[in-house]
Amino acid sequence: MKAVALREIKQELNTLSPQEIQELCLRLSRFKKENKELLTYLLFESHNESGYIESVKGYIDEEFELVNRDSYFYIRKSTRKILRNIKKYIRYSQKKETEVELLIYFCSKLKNFTPSIKNSVQLQNMYNRQLILVKKTINALHEDLQYDYNLLINEL
C-alpha cells in the first residue's frame, strides 16, 4: 500500500466530521506507542511547556540512575537509549527552547556521570556532538535567550 501525499490527507480531513476525525485519532493511537505519546503531549502537556520539560528531566534522572556501570559498553548503550528518547520528546514539542534545555541537561548529566566519560572516546564524542548541536540551535533563538543559554553552556 502506497501512502498518499500530505496535501491529499489534509483535503480529506477537511471533508470529515469532527466525530470521524476523533475516531481516526483514537484508531491511530492504538497502533504505535509514539502516536499515543504524541497525542498525550498535544492534548495534555503542550499547554504547560515548562511542566513538560521538568517531566522529561525527571525521566532523564531516572534513566541515568538505572545505567549499568559495569563497563563502558553498557554505559554507551544506555546513554544512546536515553538520548534517542530525548530526541523523540524534542520532536513532539518542536520548540527550540525545549530542545536546548533538554540537551543542555543531558550534557550536564553526562559530564557529571561516574565513572567519568573522559575514559571513553565514544562517550566524549557523543557529549561533544550534542554540545555542537545545542550551539547551532541556540543561534536560531532570540538574542536574550542566546545569552542565557550560552552562560549555561560555558558552565559545562
PDB file of C-alpha atoms in Angstrom:
ATOM      1  CA  MET A   1       0.000   0.000   0.000  1.00  0.00           C
ATOM      2  CA  LYS A   2       1.410   3.347  -1.027  1.00  0.00           C
ATOM      3  CA  ALA A   3       0.908   6.359   1.243  1.00  0.00           C
ATOM      4  CA  VAL A   4      -0.721   9.435  -0.259  1.00  0.00           C
ATOM      5  CA  ALA A   5       0.690  12.945  -0.113  1.00  0.00           C
ATOM      6  CA  LEU A   6       0.152  15.116   2.946  1.00  0.00           C
ATOM      7  CA  ARG A   7      -1.805  17.639   0.877  1.00  0.00           C
ATOM      8  CA  GLU A   8      -4.339  14.967  -0.072  1.00  0.00           C
ATOM      9  CA  ILE A   9      -4.643  13.860   3.546  1.00  0.00           C
ATOM     10  CA  LYS A  10      -5.379  17.460   4.591  1.00  0.00           C
ATOM     11  CA  GLN A  11      -8.072  17.770   1.923  1.00  0.00           C
ATOM     12  CA  GLU A  12      -9.688  14.526   3.027  1.00  0.00           C
ATOM     13  CA  LEU A  13      -9.609  15.563   6.698  1.00  0.00           C
ATOM     14  CA  ASN A  14     -11.430  18.780   5.771  1.00  0.00           C
ATOM     15  CA  THR A  15     -14.314  16.724   4.401  1.00  0.00           C
ATOM     16  CA  LEU A  16     -14.719  14.626   7.574  1.00  0.00           C
ATOM     17  CA  SER A  17     -16.919  15.464  10.534  1.00  0.00           C
ATOM     18  CA  PRO A  18     -15.366  16.096  13.992  1.00  0.00           C
ATOM     19  CA  GLN A  19     -16.697  12.733  15.196  1.00  0.00           C
ATOM     20  CA  GLU A  20     -14.978  10.903  12.339  1.00  0.00           C
ATOM     21  CA  ILE A  21     -11.715  12.765  12.991  1.00  0.00           C
ATOM     22  CA  GLN A  22     -11.903  11.775  16.653  1.00  0.00           C
ATOM     23  CA  GLU A  23     -12.382   8.126  15.688  1.00  0.00           C
ATOM     24  CA  LEU A  24      -9.387   8.308  13.335  1.00  0.00           C
ATOM     25  CA  CYS A  25      -7.189   9.772  16.098  1.00  0.00           C
ATOM     26  CA  LEU A  26      -8.213   7.069  18.549  1.00  0.00           C
ATOM     27  CA  ARG A  27      -7.581   4.403  15.954  1.00  0.00           C
ATOM     28  CA  LEU A  28      -4.131   5.851  15.237  1.00  0.00           C
ATOM     29  CA  SER A  29      -3.285   5.827  18.941  1.00  0.00           C
ATOM     30  CA  ARG A  30      -3.865   2.068  19.090  1.00  0.00           C
ATOM     31  CA  PHE A  31      -1.168   1.212  16.565  1.00  0.00           C
ATOM     32  CA  LYS A  32       2.062   2.732  17.814  1.00  0.00           C
ATOM     33  CA  LYS A  33       3.242   3.860  21.189  1.00  0.00           C
ATOM     34  CA  GLU A  34       4.752   7.001  19.610  1.00  0.00           C
ATOM     35  CA  ASN A  35       1.361   8.039  18.210  1.00  0.00           C
ATOM     36  CA  LYS A  36      -0.157   7.688  21.664  1.00  0.00           C
ATOM     37  CA  GLU A  37       2.694   9.648  23.267  1.00  0.00           C
ATOM     38  CA  LEU A  38       2.346  12.431  20.691  1.00  0.00           C
ATOM     39  CA  LEU A  39      -1.405  12.658  21.295  1.00  0.00           C
ATOM     40  CA  THR A  40      -0.757  12.758  25.047  1.00  0.00           C
ATOM     41  CA  TYR A  41       1.675  15.631  24.581  1.00  0.00           C
ATOM     42  CA  LEU A  42      -0.634  17.574  22.265  1.00  0.00           C
ATOM     43  CA  LEU A  43      -3.726  17.135  24.427  1.00  0.00           C
ATOM     44  CA  PHE A  44      -2.333  17.392  27.951  1.00  0.00           C
ATOM     45  CA  GLU A  45       1.206  18.761  28.066  1.00  0.00           C
ATOM     46  CA  SER A  46       1.592  21.251  25.214  1.00  0.00           C
ATOM     47  CA  HIS A  47      -0.182  23.964  27.240  1.00  0.00           C
ATOM     48  CA  ASN A  48       2.439  23.795  30.001  1.00  0.00           C
ATOM     49  CA  GLU A  49       5.826  23.564  28.292  1.00  0.00           C
ATOM     50  CA  SER A  50       7.836  24.145  31.482  1.00  0.00           C
ATOM     51  CA  GLY A  51       5.994  21.275  33.188  1.00  0.00           C
ATOM     52  CA  TYR A  52       6.722  19.082  30.184  1.00  0.00           C
ATOM     53  CA  ILE A  53      10.426  19.964  30.354  1.00  0.00           C
ATOM     54  CA  GLU A  54      10.502  19.137  34.074  1.00  0.00           C
ATOM     55  CA  SER A  55       8.818  15.771  33.495  1.00  0.00           C
ATOM     56  CA  VAL A  56      11.354  14.890  30.777  1.00  0.00           C
ATOM     57  CA  LYS A  57      14.186  15.971  33.096  1.00  0.00           C
ATOM     58  CA  GLY A  58      12.727  13.633  35.730  1.00  0.00           C
ATOM     59  CA  TYR A  59      12.766  10.845  33.149  1.00  0.00           C
ATOM     60  CA  ILE A  60      16.430  11.644  32.356  1.00  0.00           C
ATOM     61  CA  ASP A  61      17.312  11.494  36.059  1.00  0.00           C
ATOM     62  CA  GLU A  62      15.592   8.115  36.459  1.00  0.00           C
ATOM     63  CA  GLU A  63      17.296   6.661  33.401  1.00  0.00           C
ATOM     64  CA  PHE A  64      20.762   7.840  34.462  1.00  0.00           C
ATOM     65  CA  GLU A  65      20.200   6.154  37.843  1.00  0.00           C
ATOM     66  CA  LEU A  66      19.406   2.868  36.069  1.00  0.00           C
ATOM     67  CA  VAL A  67      22.520   2.886  33.857  1.00  0.00           C
ATOM     68  CA  ASN A  68      24.590  -0.272  34.219  1.00  0.00           C
ATOM     69  CA  ARG A  69      28.024   0.953  35.292  1.00  0.00           C
ATOM     70  CA  ASP A  70      29.822  -2.396  34.907  1.00  0.00           C
ATOM     71  CA  SER A  71      31.532  -1.468  31.651  1.00  0.00           C
ATOM     72  CA  TYR A  72      31.700   1.395  29.199  1.00  0.00           C
ATOM     73  CA  PHE A  73      29.893  -0.752  26.637  1.00  0.00           C
ATOM     74  CA  TYR A  74      26.736  -0.779  28.785  1.00  0.00           C
ATOM     75  CA  ILE A  75      27.137   2.891  29.661  1.00  0.00           C
ATOM     76  CA  ARG A  76      27.343   3.838  25.959  1.00  0.00           C
ATOM     77  CA  LYS A  77      24.363   1.666  25.133  1.00  0.00           C
ATOM     78  CA  SER A  78      22.258   3.200  27.906  1.00  0.00           C
ATOM     79  CA  THR A  79      23.217   6.786  27.124  1.00  0.00           C
ATOM     80  CA  ARG A  80      22.393   6.264  23.437  1.00  0.00           C
ATOM     81  CA  LYS A  81      18.966   4.984  24.502  1.00  0.00           C
ATOM     82  CA  ILE A  82      18.429   7.998  26.767  1.00  0.00           C
ATOM     83  CA  LEU A  83      19.486  10.387  24.001  1.00  0.00           C
ATOM     84  CA  ARG A  84      17.234   8.649  21.453  1.00  0.00           C
ATOM     85  CA  ASN A  85      14.239   9.118  23.773  1.00  0.00           C
ATOM     86  CA  ILE A  86      15.159  12.750  24.467  1.00  0.00           C
ATOM     87  CA  LYS A  87      15.227  13.400  20.713  1.00  0.00           C
ATOM     88  CA  LYS A  88      11.770  11.829  20.449  1.00  0.00           C
ATOM     89  CA  TYR A  89      10.418  14.127  23.180  1.00  0.00           C
ATOM     90  CA  ILE A  90      12.019  17.113  21.438  1.00  0.00           C
ATOM     91  CA  ARG A  91      10.304  16.086  18.194  1.00  0.00           C
ATOM     92  CA  TYR A  92       6.939  16.100  19.992  1.00  0.00           C
ATOM     93  CA  SER A  93       7.474  19.643  21.256  1.00  0.00           C
ATOM     94  CA  GLN A  94       9.035  21.155  18.101  1.00  0.00           C
ATOM     95  CA  LYS A  95      10.236  24.150  20.142  1.00  0.00           C
ATOM     96  CA  LYS A  96      13.862  25.233  20.014  1.00  0.00           C
ATOM     97  CA  GLU A  97      13.862  26.347  23.669  1.00  0.00           C
ATOM     98  CA  THR A  98      12.762  22.885  24.782  1.00  0.00           C
ATOM     99  CA  GLU A  99      15.425  21.274  22.606  1.00  0.00           C
ATOM    100  CA  VAL A 100      18.168  23.474  24.049  1.00  0.00           C
ATOM    101  CA  GLU A 101      17.113  22.969  27.671  1.00  0.00           C
ATOM    102  CA  LEU A 102      16.821  19.191  27.391  1.00  0.00           C
ATOM    103  CA  LEU A 103      20.114  18.752  25.538  1.00  0.00           C
ATOM    104  CA  ILE A 104      21.968  21.013  27.976  1.00  0.00           C
ATOM    105  CA  TYR A 105      20.508  18.989  30.843  1.00  0.00           C
ATOM    106  CA  PHE A 106      21.567  15.740  29.154  1.00  0.00           C
ATOM    107  CA  CYS A 107      25.104  17.084  28.639  1.00  0.00           C
ATOM    108  CA  SER A 108      25.368  18.178  32.269  1.00  0.00           C
ATOM    109  CA  LYS A 109      24.200  14.750  33.476  1.00  0.00           C
ATOM    110  CA  LEU A 110      26.654  13.042  31.129  1.00  0.00           C
ATOM    111  CA  LYS A 111      29.553  15.250  32.200  1.00  0.00           C
ATOM    112  CA  ASN A 112      28.902  14.650  35.922  1.00  0.00           C
ATOM    113  CA  PHE A 113      28.389  10.910  35.390  1.00  0.00           C
ATOM    114  CA  THR A 114      30.563   8.474  37.306  1.00  0.00           C
ATOM    115  CA  PRO A 115      32.665   6.759  36.054  1.00  0.00           C
ATOM    116  CA  SER A 116      33.953   9.709  34.076  1.00  0.00           C
ATOM    117  CA  ILE A 117      33.208   9.877  30.357  1.00  0.00           C
ATOM    118  CA  LYS A 118      36.778  11.065  29.790  1.00  0.00           C
ATOM    119  CA  ASN A 119      37.887   7.423  29.764  1.00  0.00           C
ATOM    120  CA  SER A 120      35.683   6.618  26.766  1.00  0.00           C
ATOM    121  CA  VAL A 121      36.283   8.229  23.381  1.00  0.00           C
ATOM    122  CA  GLN A 122      32.771   7.347  22.179  1.00  0.00           C
ATOM    123  CA  LEU A 123      31.083   8.974  25.171  1.00  0.00           C
ATOM    124  CA  GLN A 124      33.318  12.021  24.796  1.00  0.00           C
ATOM    125  CA  ASN A 125      32.322  12.260  21.109  1.00  0.00           C
ATOM    126  CA  MET A 126      28.631  11.900  21.984  1.00  0.00           C
ATOM    127  CA  TYR A 127      28.972  14.729  24.502  1.00  0.00           C
ATOM    128  CA  ASN A 128      30.810  16.960  22.004  1.00  0.00           C
ATOM    129  CA  ARG A 129      28.272  16.301  19.225  1.00  0.00           C
ATOM    130  CA  GLN A 130      25.408  17.299  21.499  1.00  0.00           C
ATOM    131  CA  LEU A 131      27.203  20.492  22.540  1.00  0.00           C
ATOM    132  CA  ILE A 132      27.714  21.389  18.873  1.00  0.00           C
ATOM    133  CA  LEU A 133      24.027  20.733  18.178  1.00  0.00           C
ATOM    134  CA  VAL A 134      22.999  22.892  21.144  1.00  0.00           C
ATOM    135  CA  LYS A 135      25.197  25.756  19.949  1.00  0.00           C
ATOM    136  CA  LYS A 136      23.667  25.590  16.458  1.00  0.00           C
ATOM    137  CA  THR A 137      20.160  25.594  17.898  1.00  0.00           C
ATOM    138  CA  ILE A 138      20.932  28.497  20.227  1.00  0.00           C
ATOM    139  CA  ASN A 139      21.923  30.644  17.246  1.00  0.00           C
ATOM    140  CA  ALA A 140      18.340  30.377  15.944  1.00  0.00           C
ATOM    141  CA  LEU A 141      16.872  31.809  19.173  1.00  0.00           C
ATOM    142  CA  HIS A 142      16.241  35.375  20.333  1.00  0.00           C
ATOM    143  CA  GLU A 143      19.325  37.312  21.490  1.00  0.00           C
ATOM    144  CA  ASP A 144      18.291  37.395  25.166  1.00  0.00           C
ATOM    145  CA  LEU A 145      17.763  33.633  25.205  1.00  0.00           C
ATOM    146  CA  GLN A 146      21.047  33.149  23.351  1.00  0.00           C
ATOM    147  CA  TYR A 147      22.898  34.985  26.105  1.00  0.00           C
ATOM    148  CA  ASP A 148      21.210  32.972  28.890  1.00  0.00           C
ATOM    149  CA  TYR A 149      21.821  29.616  27.223  1.00  0.00           C
ATOM    150  CA  ASN A 150      25.414  30.492  26.319  1.00  0.00           C
ATOM    151  CA  LEU A 151      26.045  31.150  30.022  1.00  0.00           C
ATOM    152  CA  LEU A 152      24.723  27.660  30.785  1.00  0.00           C
ATOM    153  CA  ILE A 153      26.949  26.125  28.111  1.00  0.00           C
ATOM    154  CA  ASN A 154      30.010  27.925  29.436  1.00  0.00           C
ATOM    155  CA  GLU A 155      29.367  26.327  32.838  1.00  0.00           C
ATOM    156  CA  LEU A 156      29.649  22.920  31.165  1.00  0.00           C
TER     157      LEU A 156
END
